Coordinates of C-alpha atoms and ligand atoms in Angstrom, one line a residue:
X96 CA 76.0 113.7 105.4
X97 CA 77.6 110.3 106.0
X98 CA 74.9 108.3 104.5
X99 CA 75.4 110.6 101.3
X100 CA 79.2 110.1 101.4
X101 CA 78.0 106.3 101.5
X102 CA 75.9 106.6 98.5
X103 CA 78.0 108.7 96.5
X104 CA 81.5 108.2 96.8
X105 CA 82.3 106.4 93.9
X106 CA 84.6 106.0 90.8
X107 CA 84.6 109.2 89.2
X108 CA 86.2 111.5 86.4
X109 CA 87.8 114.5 87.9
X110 CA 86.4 116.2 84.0
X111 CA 89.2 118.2 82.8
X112 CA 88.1 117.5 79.4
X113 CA 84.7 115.1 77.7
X114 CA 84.8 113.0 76.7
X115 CA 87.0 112.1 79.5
X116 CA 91.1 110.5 78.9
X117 CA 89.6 106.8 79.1
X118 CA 86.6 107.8 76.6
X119 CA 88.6 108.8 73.8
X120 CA 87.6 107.2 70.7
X121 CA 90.6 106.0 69.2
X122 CA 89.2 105.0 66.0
X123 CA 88.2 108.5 65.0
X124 CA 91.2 109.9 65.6
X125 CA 94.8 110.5 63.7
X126 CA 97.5 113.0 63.8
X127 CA 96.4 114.2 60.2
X128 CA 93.0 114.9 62.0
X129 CA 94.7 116.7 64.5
X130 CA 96.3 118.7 62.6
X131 CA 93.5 120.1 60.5
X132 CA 91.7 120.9 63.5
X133 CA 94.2 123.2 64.8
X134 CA 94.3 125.0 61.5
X135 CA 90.6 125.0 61.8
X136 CA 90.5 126.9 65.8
X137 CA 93.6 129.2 64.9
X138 CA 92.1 130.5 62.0
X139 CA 88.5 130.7 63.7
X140 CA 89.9 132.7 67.0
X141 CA 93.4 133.4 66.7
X142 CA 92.7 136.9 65.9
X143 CA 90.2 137.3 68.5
X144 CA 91.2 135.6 71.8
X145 CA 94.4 134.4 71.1
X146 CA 96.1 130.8 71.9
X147 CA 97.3 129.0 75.1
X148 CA 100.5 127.1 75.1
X149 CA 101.3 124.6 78.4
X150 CA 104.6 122.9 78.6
X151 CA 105.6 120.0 80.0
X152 CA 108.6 119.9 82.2
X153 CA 108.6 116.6 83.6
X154 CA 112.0 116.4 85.5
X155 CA 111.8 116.0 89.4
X156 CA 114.9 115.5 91.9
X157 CA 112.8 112.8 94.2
X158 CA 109.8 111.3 94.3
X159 CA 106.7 111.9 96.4
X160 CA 105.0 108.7 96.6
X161 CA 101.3 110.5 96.2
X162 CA 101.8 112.1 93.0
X163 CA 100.1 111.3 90.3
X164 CA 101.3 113.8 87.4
X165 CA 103.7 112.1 84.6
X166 CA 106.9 113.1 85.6
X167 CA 110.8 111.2 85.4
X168 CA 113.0 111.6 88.3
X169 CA 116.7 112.3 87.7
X170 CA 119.4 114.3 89.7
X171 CA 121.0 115.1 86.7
X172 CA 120.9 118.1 85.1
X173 CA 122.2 117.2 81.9
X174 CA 118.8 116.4 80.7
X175 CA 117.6 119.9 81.0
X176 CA 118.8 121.4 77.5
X177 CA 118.1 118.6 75.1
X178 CA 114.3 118.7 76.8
X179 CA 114.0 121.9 76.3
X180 CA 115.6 121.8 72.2
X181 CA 113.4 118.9 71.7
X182 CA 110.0 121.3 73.2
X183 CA 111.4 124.1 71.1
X184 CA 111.2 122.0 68.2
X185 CA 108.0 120.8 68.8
X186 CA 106.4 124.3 68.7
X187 CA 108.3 125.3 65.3
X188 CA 106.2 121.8 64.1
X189 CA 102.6 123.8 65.0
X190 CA 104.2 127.0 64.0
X191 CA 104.4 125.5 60.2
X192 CA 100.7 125.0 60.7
X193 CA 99.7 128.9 61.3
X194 CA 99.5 131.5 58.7
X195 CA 99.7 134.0 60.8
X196 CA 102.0 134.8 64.1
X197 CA 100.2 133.2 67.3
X198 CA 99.1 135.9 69.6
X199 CA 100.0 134.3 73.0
X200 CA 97.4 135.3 75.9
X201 CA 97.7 132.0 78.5
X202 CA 101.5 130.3 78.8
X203 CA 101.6 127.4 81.3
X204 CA 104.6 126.0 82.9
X205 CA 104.0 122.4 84.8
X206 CA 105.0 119.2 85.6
X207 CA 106.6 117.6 86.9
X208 CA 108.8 120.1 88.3
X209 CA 109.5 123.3 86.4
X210 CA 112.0 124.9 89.0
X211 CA 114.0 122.1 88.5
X212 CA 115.5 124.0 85.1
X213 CA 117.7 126.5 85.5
X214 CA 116.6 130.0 85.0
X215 CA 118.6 130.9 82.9
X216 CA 117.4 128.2 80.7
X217 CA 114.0 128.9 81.2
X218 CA 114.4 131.9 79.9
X219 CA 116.0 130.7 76.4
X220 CA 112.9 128.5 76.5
X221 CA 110.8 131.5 76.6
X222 CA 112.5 133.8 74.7
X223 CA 113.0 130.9 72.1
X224 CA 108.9 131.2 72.2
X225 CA 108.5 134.7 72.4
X226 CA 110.2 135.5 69.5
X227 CA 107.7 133.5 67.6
X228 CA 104.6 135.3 68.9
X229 CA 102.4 138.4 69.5
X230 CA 102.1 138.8 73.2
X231 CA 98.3 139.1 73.7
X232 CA 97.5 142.6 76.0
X233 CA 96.5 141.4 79.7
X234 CA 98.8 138.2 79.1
X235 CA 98.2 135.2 81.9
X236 CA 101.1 133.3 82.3
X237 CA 101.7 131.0 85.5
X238 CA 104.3 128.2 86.6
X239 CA 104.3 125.4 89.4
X240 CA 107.4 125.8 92.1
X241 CA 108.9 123.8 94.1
X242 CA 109.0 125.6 97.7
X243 CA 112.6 123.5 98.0
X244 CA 114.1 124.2 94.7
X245 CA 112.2 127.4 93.7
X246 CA 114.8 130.4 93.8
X247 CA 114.5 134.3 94.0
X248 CA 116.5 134.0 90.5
X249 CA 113.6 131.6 89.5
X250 CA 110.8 134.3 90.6
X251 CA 112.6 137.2 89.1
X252 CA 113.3 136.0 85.6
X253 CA 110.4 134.3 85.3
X254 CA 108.5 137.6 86.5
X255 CA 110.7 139.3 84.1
X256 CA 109.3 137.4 81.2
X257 CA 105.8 138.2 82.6
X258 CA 104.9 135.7 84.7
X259 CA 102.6 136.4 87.5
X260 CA 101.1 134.1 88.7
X261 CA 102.9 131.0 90.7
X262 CA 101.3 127.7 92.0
X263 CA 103.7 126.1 95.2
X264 CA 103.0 122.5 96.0
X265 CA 102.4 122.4 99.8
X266 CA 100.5 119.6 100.2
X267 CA 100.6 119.3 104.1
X268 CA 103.1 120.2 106.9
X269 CA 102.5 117.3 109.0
X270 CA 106.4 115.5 109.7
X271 CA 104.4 112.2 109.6
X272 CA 102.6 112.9 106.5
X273 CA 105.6 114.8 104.8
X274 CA 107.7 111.5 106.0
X275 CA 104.8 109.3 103.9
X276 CA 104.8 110.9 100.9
X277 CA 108.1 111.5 100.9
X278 CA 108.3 115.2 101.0
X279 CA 109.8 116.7 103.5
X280 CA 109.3 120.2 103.0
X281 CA 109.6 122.9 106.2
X282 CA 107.3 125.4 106.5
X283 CA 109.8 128.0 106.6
X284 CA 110.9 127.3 103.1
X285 CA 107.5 128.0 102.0
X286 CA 107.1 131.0 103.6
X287 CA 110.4 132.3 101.7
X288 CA 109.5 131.5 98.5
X289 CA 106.1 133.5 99.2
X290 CA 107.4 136.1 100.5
X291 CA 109.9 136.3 97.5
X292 CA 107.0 136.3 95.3
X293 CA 105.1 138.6 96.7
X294 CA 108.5 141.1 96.6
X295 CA 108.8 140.4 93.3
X296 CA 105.7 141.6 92.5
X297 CA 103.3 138.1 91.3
X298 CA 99.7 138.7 92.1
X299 CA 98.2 135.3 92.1
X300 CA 100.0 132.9 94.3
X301 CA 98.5 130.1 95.2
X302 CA 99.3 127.1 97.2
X303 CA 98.5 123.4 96.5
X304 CA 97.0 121.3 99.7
X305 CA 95.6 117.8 99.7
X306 CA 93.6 116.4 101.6
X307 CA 93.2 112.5 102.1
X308 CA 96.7 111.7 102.2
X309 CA 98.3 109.1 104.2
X310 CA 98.2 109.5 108.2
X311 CA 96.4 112.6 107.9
X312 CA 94.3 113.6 110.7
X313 CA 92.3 116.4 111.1
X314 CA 94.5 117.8 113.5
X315 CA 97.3 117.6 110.9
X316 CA 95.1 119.4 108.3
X317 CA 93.9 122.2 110.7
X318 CA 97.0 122.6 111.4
X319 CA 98.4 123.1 107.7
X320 CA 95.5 125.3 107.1
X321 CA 96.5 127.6 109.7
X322 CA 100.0 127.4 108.7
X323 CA 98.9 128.1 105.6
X324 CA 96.8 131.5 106.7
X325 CA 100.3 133.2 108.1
X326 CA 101.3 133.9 104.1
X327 CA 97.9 134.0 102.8
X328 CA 98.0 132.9 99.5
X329 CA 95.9 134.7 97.0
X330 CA 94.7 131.3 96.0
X331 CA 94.2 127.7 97.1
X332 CA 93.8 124.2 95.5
X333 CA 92.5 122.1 97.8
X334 CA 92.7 118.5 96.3
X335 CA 91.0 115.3 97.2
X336 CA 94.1 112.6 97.0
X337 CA 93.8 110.4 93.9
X338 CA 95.0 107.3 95.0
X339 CA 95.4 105.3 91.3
X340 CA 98.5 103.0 92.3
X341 CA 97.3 100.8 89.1
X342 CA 98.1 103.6 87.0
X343 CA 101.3 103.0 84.8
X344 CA 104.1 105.4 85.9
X345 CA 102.7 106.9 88.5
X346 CA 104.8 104.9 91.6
X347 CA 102.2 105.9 94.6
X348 CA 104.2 103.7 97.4
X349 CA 105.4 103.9 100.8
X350 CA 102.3 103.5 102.1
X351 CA 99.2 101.5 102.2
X352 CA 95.8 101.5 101.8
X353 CA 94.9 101.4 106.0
X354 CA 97.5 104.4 106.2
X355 CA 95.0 106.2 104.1
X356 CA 91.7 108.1 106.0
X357 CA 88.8 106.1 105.7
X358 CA 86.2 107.4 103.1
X359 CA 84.2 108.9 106.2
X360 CA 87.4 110.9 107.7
X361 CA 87.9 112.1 103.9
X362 CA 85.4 113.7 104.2
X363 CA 84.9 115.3 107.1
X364 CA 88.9 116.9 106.3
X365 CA 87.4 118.0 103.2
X366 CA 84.2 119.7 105.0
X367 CA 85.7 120.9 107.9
X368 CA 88.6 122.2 106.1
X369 CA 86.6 123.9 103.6
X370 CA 84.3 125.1 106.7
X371 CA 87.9 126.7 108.2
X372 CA 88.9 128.0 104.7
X373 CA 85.7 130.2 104.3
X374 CA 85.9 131.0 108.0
X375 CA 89.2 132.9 107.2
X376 CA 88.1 134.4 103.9
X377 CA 88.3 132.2 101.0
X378 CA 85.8 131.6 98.6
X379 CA 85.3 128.2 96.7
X380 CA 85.1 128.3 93.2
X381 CA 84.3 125.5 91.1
X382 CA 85.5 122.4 92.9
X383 CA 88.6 121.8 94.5
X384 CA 89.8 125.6 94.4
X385 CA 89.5 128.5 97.2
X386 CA 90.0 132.2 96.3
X387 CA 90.6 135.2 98.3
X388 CA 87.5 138.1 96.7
X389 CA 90.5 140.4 95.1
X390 CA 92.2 137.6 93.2
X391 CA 91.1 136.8 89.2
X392 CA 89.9 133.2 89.9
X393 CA 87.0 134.7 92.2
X394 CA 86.3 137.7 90.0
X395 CA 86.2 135.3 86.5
X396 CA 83.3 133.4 88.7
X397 CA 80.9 135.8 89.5
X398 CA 81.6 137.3 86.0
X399 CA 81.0 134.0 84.3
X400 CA 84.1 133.5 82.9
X401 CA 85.4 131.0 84.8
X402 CA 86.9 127.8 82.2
X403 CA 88.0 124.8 83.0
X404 CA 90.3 122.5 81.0
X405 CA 93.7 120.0 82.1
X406 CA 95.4 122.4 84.2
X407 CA 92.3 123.1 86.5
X408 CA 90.5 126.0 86.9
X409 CA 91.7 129.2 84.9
X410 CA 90.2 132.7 84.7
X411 CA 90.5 133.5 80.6
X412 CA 89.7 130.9 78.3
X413 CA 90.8 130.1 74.4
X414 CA 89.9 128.1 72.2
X415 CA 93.4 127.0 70.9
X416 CA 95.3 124.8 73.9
X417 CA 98.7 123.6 72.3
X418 CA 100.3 121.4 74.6
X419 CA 104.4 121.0 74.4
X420 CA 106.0 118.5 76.2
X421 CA 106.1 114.2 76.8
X422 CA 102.5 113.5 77.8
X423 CA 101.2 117.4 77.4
X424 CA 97.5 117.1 76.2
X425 CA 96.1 119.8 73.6
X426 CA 92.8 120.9 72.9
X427 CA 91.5 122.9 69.8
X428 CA 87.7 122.2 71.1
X429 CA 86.8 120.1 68.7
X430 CA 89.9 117.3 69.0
X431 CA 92.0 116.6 72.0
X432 CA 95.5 115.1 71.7
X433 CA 97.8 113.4 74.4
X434 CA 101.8 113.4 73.5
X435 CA 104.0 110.2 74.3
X436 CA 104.4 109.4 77.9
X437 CA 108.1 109.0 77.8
X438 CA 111.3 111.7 77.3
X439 CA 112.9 109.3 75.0
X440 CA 110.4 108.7 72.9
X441 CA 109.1 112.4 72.7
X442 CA 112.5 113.6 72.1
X443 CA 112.9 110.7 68.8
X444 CA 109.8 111.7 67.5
X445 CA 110.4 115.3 67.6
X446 CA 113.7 114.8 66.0
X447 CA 112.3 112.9 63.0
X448 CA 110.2 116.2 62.6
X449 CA 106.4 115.1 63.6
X450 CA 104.3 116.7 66.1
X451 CA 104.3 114.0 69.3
X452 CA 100.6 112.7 69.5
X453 CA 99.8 109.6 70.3
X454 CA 96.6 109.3 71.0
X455 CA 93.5 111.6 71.0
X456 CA 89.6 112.2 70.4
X457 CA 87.9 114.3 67.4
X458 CA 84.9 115.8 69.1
X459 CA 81.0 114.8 67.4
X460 CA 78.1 117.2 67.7
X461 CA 76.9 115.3 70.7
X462 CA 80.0 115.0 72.1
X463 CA 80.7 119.2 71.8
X464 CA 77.2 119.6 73.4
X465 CA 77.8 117.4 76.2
X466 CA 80.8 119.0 76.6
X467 CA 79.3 122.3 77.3
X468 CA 77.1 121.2 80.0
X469 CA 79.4 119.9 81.4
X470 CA 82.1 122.4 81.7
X471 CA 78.8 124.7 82.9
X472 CA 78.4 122.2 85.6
X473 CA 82.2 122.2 86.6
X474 CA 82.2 126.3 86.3
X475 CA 78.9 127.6 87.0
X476 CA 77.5 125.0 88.9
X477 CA 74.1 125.2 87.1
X478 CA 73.3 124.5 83.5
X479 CA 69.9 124.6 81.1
X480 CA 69.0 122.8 78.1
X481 CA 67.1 123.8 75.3
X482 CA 66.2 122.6 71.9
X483 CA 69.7 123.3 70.4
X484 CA 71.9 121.4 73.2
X485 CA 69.8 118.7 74.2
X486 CA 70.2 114.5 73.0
X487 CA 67.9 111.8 73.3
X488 CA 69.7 110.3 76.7
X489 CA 68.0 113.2 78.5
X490 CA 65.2 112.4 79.8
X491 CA 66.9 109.7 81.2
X492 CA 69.3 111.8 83.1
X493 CA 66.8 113.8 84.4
X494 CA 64.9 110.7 86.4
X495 CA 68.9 109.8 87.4
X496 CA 68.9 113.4 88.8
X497 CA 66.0 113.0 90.8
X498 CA 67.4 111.1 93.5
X499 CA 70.0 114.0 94.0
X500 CA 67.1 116.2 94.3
X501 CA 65.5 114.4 96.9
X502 CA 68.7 114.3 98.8
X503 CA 69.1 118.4 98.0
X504 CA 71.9 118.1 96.0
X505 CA 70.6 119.4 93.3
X506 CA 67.4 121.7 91.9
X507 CA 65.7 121.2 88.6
X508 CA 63.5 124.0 87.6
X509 CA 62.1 123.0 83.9
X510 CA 65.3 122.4 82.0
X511 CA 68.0 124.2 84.1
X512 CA 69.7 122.2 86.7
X513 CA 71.9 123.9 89.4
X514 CA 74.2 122.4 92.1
X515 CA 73.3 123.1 95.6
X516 CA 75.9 124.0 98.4
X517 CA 75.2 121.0 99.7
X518 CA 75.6 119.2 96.3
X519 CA 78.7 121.1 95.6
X520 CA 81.2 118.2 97.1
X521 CA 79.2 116.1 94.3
X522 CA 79.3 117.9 91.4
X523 CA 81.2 115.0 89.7
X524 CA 78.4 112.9 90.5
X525 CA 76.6 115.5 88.8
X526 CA 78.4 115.6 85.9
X527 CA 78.5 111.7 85.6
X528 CA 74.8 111.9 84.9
X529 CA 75.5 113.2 81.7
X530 CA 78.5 111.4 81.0
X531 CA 77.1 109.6 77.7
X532 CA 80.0 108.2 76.7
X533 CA 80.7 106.7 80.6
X534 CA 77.2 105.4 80.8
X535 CA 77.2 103.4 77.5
X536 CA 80.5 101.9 78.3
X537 CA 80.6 101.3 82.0
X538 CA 84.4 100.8 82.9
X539 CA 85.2 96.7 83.6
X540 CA 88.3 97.5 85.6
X541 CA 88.8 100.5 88.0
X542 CA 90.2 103.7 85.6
X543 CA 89.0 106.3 88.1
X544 CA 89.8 107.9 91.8
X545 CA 86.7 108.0 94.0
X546 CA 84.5 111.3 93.6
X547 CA 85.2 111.9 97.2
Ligands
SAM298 C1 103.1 119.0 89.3 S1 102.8 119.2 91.0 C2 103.4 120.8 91.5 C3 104.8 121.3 91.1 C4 105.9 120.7 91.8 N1 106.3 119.4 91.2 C5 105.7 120.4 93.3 O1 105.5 119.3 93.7 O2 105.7 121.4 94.1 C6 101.1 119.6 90.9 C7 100.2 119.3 92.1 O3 99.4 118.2 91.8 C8 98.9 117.7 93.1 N2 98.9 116.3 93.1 C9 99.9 115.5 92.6 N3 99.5 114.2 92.8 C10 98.3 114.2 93.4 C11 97.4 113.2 93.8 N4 97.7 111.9 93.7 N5 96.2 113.5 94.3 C12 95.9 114.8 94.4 N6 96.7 115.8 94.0 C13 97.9 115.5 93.5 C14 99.8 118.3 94.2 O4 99.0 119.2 95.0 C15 100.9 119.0 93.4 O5 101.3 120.2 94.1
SF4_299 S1 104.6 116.3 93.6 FE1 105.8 117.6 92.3 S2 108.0 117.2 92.9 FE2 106.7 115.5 93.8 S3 106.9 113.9 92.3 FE3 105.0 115.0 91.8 S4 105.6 116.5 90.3 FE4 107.5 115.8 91.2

């Protein structure tokens, strides 16, 4: 396995979207275009499946020195209702765009830190929202939570407006690794906020670990795992760290690179703590998440219905994504969109009455098909070409692909392609393969964390 790990760990998309953040063609895109192609997706599937709204909530009280989301740290609370005016706003700007009310079937609340509003003005956030759409039937709405600043007023009113599902950043509960990253978060906390939940009545909670982060042994991680099994989560994320200190905003310090496991001792916390997972029940699905066999994210897999798209892996899937929120990225299918990075400049552009997009990608037919395989790959793990979804570049993936067969990572039977077990810690080495957008514009500078 080590010789693999050798081979394949490399600079890699994580593929929440193709053509990937870095790919987006620029020149193709404008907010006009944008706009046209929401109009386009709402009127082609509003009806049908509905639309998913995520929002943006950026505000954290400290900084942990490993994250990588877009988020601005403050103590003061002040900021909390203009934000939330200014993401109101926003939505009235998309609302101009329907011609019919939105029916609402996925809501996402993330960031940054979410719990770090107050409930009560969460709930005129919501409300604010809800009075402007058709709840869909079998709704999905979820929020991250801080186990430190996550209240039972927090679970109840949110559970109140529906919310079932709740995501809590664990991360690890090693001191020395907590002390790193600048977290220190007791495992008693945790368990509260869990236990809450589960009072209150949520149905998928899920808990967020990482592995790779800095000073973390396996000793450290068996231990959070087994921490972890007292409350037994419905779900698990189980991310590789992204270390991307060159990204803009991000602020990964406190630390260096030799405090960080070595690619080899990645690896083996990844495949012995996916090796402990399943020995206590959970499932992996797609990449990077566990599941427990009653919880939705399981059930979506074996029923082929598992999607993927920026928030990870979710078990219903629309068309229609509208992001709301400083850096909140939408997708209609055919056209992503990225809002501004910064609150102050989201919150001027709002107020001068234009929807926030910055930058984004309109989708070509190649594009769309290479999309599909590769969300197929992400999902399913397997995928098959025919006449209809193929391009040129193909065979030339396939002899790329060969190599992975020979090292049983993957199997090719005609045109269908599927990931092996073994393969599965490489699926975005998979995925690269058909990357056409990567592959005729290899990156100059380093854009991407390491596959593994
Ligand atoms: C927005 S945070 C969760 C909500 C809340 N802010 C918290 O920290 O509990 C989302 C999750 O992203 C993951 N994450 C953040 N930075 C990461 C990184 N550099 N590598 C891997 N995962 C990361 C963490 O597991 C974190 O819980
Ligand atoms: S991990 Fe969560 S609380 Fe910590 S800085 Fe990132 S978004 Fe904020």
């Amino acid at each position: 396995m080590n010789s693999l790990i050798d081979k394949y760990n490399i600079p890699g998309p994580r593929y929440t979207s193709y053509p990937t953040v870095p790919y987006w063609d620029e020149s193709t895109f404008s907010p006009e275009k944008w706009k046209d192609s929401v109009i386009r997706t709402f009127n082609e599937s509003n009806s049908k499946e509905g639309i998913s709204i995520y929002i943006h909530l950026p505000f954290c009280e400290a900084l942990c020195t490993f994250c990588a989301c877009h988020k601005r740290i403050t103590k003061q609370h002040s900021v909390e209702i203009p934000y939330l005016e200014s993401v109101l706003k926003e939505w009235k700007l998309y609302l101009e765009l329907f011609n019919e009310k939105p029916k609402l079937k996925e809501l996402h609340l993330g960031g940054g830190t979410p719990t770090f509003f107050s409930p009560a003005n969460l709930k005129t956030l919501l409300e604010g929202i809800f009075e402007t759409v058709e709840i869909a039937e079998h709704p999905e709405f979820s929020f991250e939570g801080h186990p430190n600043n996550t209240s039972k007023d927090h679970l109840q009113t949110l559970y109140n407006l529906g919310f079932r599902r709740v995501s809590f950043g664990v991360q690890d509960y090693d001191p020395k690794v907590q002390k790193a990253i600048n977290r220190i978060q007791p495992f008693e906390k945790v368990k509260e906020v869990t236990e809450w939940a589960r009072e209150i009545g949520y149905r998928g909670i899920s808990h967020d670990l990482v592995f790779g982060l800095p000073h973390q042994s396996w000793e450290a991680m068996e231990h959070t795992i087994r921490k972890t099994m007292e409350l037994k989560p419905d779900r698990l994320a189980f991310y590789s760290y992204a270390h991307v200190p060159w990204v803009k905003g991000v602020g990964q310090r406190g630390f260096d690179e030799n405090d960080l496991p070595s690619g080899e001792e990645k690896r083996r916390l990844y495949e012995d703590g996916k090796k402990l997972l399943e020995d206590l029940g959970y499932i992996e699905v797609g990449m990077d998440h566990f599941s427990l066999e009653h919880d939705d994210l399981y059930q979506s897999l074996i029923h082929k219905k598992l999607h993927r798209n920026f928030m990870g892996y979710t078990s219903s899937n629309t068309q229609l994504m509208v992001g709301l929120g400083m850096s909140a990225i939408s997708d209609s299918w055919y056209a992503f969109a990225q809002n501004v990075k910064t609150v102050e400049e989201y919150q001027k552009i709002v107020e001068e009455g234009e929807i926030p997009v910055v930058k984004g990608h309109i989708l070509n037919e190649e594009d769309l098909i290479v999309r599909r395989h590769i969300l197929n790959l992400m999902c399913q793990l397997e995928t098959t070409f025919d006449s209809q979804n193929s391009f040129p570049e193909l065979e030339n993936a396939f002899e790329m692909l060969k190599e992975m067969e020979n090292d049983h990572l993957v199997e090719i039977n005609d045109n269908q392609i599927k990931i092996t077990e073994k393969g599965r810690a490489f699926t975005r080495n998979v995925a690269m393969v058909f990357d056409l957008r990567m592959m005729r514009n290899k990156p100059e500078t380093r854009i991407f964390s390491m596959t593994i």
